[in-house]
C-alpha positions as CSV (number, residue, x, y, z in Angstrom):
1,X,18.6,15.6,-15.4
2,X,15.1,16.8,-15.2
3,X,13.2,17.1,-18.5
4,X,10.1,20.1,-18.5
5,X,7.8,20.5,-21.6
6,X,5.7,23.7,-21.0
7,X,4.1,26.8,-22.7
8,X,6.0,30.1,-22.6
9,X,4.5,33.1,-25.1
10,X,2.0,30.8,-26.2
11,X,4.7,28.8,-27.5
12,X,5.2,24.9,-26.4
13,X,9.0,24.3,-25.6
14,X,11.4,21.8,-23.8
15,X,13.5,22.7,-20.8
16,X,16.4,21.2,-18.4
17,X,15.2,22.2,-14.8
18,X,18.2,24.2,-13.0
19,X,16.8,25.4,-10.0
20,X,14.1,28.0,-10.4
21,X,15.1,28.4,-14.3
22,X,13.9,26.4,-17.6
23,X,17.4,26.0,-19.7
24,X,15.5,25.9,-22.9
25,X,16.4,23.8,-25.9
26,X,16.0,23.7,-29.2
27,X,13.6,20.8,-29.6
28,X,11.9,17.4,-28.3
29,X,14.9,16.2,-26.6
30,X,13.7,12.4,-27.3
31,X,14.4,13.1,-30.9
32,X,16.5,16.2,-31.5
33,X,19.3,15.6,-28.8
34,X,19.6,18.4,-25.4
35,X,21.7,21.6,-27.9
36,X,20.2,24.7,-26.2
37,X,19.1,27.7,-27.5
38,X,20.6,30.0,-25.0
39,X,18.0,31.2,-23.5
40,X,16.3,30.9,-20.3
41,X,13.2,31.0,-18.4
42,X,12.1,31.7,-15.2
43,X,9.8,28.3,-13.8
44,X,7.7,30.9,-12.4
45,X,6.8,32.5,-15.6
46,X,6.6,29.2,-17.6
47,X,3.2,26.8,-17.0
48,X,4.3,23.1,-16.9
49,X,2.7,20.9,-19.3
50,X,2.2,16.7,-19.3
51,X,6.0,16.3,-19.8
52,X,5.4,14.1,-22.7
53,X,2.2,13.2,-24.9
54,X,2.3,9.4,-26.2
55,X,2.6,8.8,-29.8
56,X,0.2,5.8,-29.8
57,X,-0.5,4.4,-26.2
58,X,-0.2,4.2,-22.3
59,X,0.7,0.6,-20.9
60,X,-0.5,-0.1,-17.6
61,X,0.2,-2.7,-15.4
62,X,-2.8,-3.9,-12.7
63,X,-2.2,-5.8,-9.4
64,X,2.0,-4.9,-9.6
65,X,1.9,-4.6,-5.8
66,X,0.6,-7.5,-3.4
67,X,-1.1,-5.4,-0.7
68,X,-2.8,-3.7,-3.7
69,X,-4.4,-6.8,-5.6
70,X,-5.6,-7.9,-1.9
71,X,-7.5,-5.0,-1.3
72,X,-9.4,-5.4,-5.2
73,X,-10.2,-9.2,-3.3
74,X,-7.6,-11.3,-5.1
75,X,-4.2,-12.2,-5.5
76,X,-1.5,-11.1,-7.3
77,X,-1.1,-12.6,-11.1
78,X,2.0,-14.1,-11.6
79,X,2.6,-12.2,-15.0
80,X,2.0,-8.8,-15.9
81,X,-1.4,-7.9,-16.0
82,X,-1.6,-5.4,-19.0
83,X,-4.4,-3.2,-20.4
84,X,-4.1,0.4,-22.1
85,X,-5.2,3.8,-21.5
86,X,-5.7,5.9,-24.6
87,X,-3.5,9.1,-25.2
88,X,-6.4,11.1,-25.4
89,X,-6.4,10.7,-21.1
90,X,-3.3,12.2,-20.8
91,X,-2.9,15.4,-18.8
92,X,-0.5,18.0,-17.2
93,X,0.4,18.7,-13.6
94,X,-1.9,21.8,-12.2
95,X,-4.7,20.4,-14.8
96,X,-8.1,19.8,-13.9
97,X,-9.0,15.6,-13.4
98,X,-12.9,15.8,-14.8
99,X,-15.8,12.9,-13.1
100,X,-18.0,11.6,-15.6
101,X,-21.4,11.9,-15.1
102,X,-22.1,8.6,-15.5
103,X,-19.6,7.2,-12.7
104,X,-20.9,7.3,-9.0
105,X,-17.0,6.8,-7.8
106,X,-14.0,8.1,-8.9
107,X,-10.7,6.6,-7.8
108,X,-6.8,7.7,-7.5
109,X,-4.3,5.3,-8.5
110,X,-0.6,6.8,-7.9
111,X,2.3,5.1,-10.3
112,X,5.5,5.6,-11.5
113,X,5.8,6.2,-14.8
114,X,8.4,5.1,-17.7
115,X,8.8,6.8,-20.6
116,X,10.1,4.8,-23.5
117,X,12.9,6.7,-25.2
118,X,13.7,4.1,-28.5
119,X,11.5,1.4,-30.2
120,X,11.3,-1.3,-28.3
121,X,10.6,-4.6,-29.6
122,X,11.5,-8.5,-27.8
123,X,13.5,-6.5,-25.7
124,X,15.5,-8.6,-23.5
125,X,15.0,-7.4,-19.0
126,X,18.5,-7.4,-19.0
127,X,18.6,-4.7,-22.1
128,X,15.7,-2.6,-20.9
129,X,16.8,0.1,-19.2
130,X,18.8,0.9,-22.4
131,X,15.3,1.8,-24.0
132,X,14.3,4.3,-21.2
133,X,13.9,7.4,-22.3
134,X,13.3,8.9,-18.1
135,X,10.4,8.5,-15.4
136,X,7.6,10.7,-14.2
137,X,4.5,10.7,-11.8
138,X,1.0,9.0,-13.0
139,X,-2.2,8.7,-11.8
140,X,-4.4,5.4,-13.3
141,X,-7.3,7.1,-12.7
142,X,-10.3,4.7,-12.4
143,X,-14.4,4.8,-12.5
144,X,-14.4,2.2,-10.4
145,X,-17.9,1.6,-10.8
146,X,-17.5,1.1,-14.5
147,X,-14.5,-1.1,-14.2
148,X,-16.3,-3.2,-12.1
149,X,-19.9,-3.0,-13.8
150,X,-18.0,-3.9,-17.4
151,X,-15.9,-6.7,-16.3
152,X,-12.5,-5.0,-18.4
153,X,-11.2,-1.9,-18.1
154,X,-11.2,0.0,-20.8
155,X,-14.3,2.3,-20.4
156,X,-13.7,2.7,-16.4
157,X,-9.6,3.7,-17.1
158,X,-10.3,5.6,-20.5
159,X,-12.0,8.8,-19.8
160,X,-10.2,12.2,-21.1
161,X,-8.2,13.5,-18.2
162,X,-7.9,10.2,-16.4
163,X,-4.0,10.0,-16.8
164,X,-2.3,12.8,-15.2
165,X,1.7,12.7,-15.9
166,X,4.8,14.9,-14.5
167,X,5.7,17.5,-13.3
168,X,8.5,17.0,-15.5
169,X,10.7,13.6,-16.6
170,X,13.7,12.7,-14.5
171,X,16.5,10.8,-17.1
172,X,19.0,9.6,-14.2
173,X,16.7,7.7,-11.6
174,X,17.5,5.5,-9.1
175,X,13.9,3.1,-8.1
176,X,15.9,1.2,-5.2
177,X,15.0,3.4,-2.5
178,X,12.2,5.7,-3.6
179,X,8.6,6.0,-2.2
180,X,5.1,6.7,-3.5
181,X,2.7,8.7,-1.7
182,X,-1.1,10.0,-2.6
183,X,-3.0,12.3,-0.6
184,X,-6.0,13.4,-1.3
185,X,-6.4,17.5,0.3
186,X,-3.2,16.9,2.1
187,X,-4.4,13.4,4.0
188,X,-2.2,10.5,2.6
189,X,-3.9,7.8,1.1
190,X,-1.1,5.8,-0.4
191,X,2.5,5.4,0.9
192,X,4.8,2.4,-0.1
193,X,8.3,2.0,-1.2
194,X,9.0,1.3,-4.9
195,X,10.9,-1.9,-4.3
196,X,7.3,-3.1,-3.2
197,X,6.2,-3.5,-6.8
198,X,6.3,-7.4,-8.2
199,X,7.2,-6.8,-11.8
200,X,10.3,-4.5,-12.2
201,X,10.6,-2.3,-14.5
202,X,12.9,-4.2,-16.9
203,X,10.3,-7.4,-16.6
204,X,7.4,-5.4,-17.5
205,X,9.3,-3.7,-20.5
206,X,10.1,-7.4,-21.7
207,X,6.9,-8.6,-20.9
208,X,5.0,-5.9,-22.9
209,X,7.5,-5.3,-25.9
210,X,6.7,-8.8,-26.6
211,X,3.0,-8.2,-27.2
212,X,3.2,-4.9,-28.8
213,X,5.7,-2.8,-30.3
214,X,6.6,0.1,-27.8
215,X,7.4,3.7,-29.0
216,X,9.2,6.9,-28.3
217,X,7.1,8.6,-26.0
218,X,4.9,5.8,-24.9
219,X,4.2,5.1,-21.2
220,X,4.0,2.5,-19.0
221,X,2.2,2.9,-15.6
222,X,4.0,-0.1,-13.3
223,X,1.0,-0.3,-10.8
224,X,-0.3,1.0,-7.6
225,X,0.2,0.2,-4.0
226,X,-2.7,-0.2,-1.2
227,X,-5.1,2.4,-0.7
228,X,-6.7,3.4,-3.7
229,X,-9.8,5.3,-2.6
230,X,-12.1,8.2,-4.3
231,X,-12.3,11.6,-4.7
232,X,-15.0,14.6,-5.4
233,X,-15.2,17.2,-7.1
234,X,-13.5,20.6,-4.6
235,X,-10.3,18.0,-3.7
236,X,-7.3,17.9,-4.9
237,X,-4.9,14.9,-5.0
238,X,-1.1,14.9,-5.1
239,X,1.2,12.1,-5.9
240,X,4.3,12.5,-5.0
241,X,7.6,10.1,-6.3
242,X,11.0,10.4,-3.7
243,X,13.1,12.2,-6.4
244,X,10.7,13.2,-9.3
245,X,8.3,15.7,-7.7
246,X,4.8,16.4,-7.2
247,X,2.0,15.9,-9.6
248,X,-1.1,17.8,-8.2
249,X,-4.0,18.1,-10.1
250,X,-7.6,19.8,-9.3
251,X,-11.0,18.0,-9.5
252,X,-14.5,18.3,-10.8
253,X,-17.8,16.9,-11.9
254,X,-18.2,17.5,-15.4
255,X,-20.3,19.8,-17.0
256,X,-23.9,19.0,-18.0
257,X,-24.5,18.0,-21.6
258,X,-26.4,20.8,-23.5
């Protein structure tokens, strides 16, 4: 089923997705369980939100596809390449992406995301999916200039508004034969199947749960395919999953400093 968090009445509520309605419930279905309240909204009256907001961290995953890490001029790392954005990044679908000042190129980075459902800790690939709370849309993205002036990623990944998620979070989703596409004002930049990606998803769930405990509500980004490339402020860039929808999200510069 697919999983909406959005405002309604200035209120902030969860919804299943049937059709062009919100079937609201009663709470955060991650923790409170999918009893309804009856009611129902219109998806036309309701604005989607980021579907969910980590409780302590976005796990990324850099290089995950080999056509990707050839085009950065390298190769592919045999184990997951981790680093973090923090939560404070995260936005919504129709929310505006903002370019620092300070970065001469802003990149897109289209990913599907994971959202962990349970705490996950030395969890075993085999066991992983059981900790899989659903999947949504991301976009890593990336001052590239940064990234590449610091020599780690953490300023060049970090900014606010530099990890779009949703439009909403799928909970029955089959990877096998979905694609990823970016487009940047309708021209596609990015277009590879899922199965493309090095790690799975079960690998980089072990591979990260035993580094770090992994929460309810935390993400993981599994990695972008080939042709990452910038965008300005006017464009807007879509990234679209086979099966979970399209995240589109506005640009601009940011605003000067007072």
């Amino acid at each position: 089923m697919k999983i909406a968090r959005f405002s309604h009445n200035d209120a902030i509520r969860y919804g299943i997705v049937d059709e062009q309605e919100l079937v609201v419930l009663a709470g955060d279905p991650m923790f409170a369980g999918y009893d309804t309240t009856g009611e129902r909204v219109p998806l036309s009256d309701a604005a989607l939100l980021a579907p969910v907001i980590p409780r302590s961290k976005v796990v990324c995953v850099g290089k995950n596809y080999h056509d990707h890490a050839a085009e950065m001029g390298g190769v592919a790392p045999e184990e997951p390449l981790l680093f973090l954005k923090p939560n404070t990044s995260v936005i919504g679908p129709g929310d505006t992406i903002v370019r620092p000042a300070i970065s001469e190129r802003t990149e897109h980075e289209g990913e599907l995301a994971v959202v962990i459902g349970r705490i996950a800790k030395n969890v075993k690939a085999e066991n992983a999916l059981d900790y899989v709370f659903g999947y949504t849309v991301g976009n890593d993205v990336t001052a590239r200039d940064l990234q590449k002036r610091d020599g780690q990623w953490t300023r060049g990944k970090g900014f606010d508004t530099f990890c779009p998620l949703g439009p909403v979070i799928e909970t029955d989703f089959d990877a096998k034969d979905a694609t990823i596409e970016t487009r940047v004002n309708g021209e596609v930049r990015q277009h590879a199947p899922l199965s493309d990606m090095i790690h799975s998803v079960p690998a980089i769930i072990e591979y990260a749960s035993a580094v770090f405990t992994l929460l309810p509500g935390d993400v993981i980004l599994t990695g972008t395919p080939a042709g990452v490339g910038p965008f300005a402020a006017g464009d807007t860039v879509e990234v679209e999953v086979t099966g979970l929808g399209i995240l589109r999200n506005s640009v601009r510069d940011a605003l000067p400093v007072a």
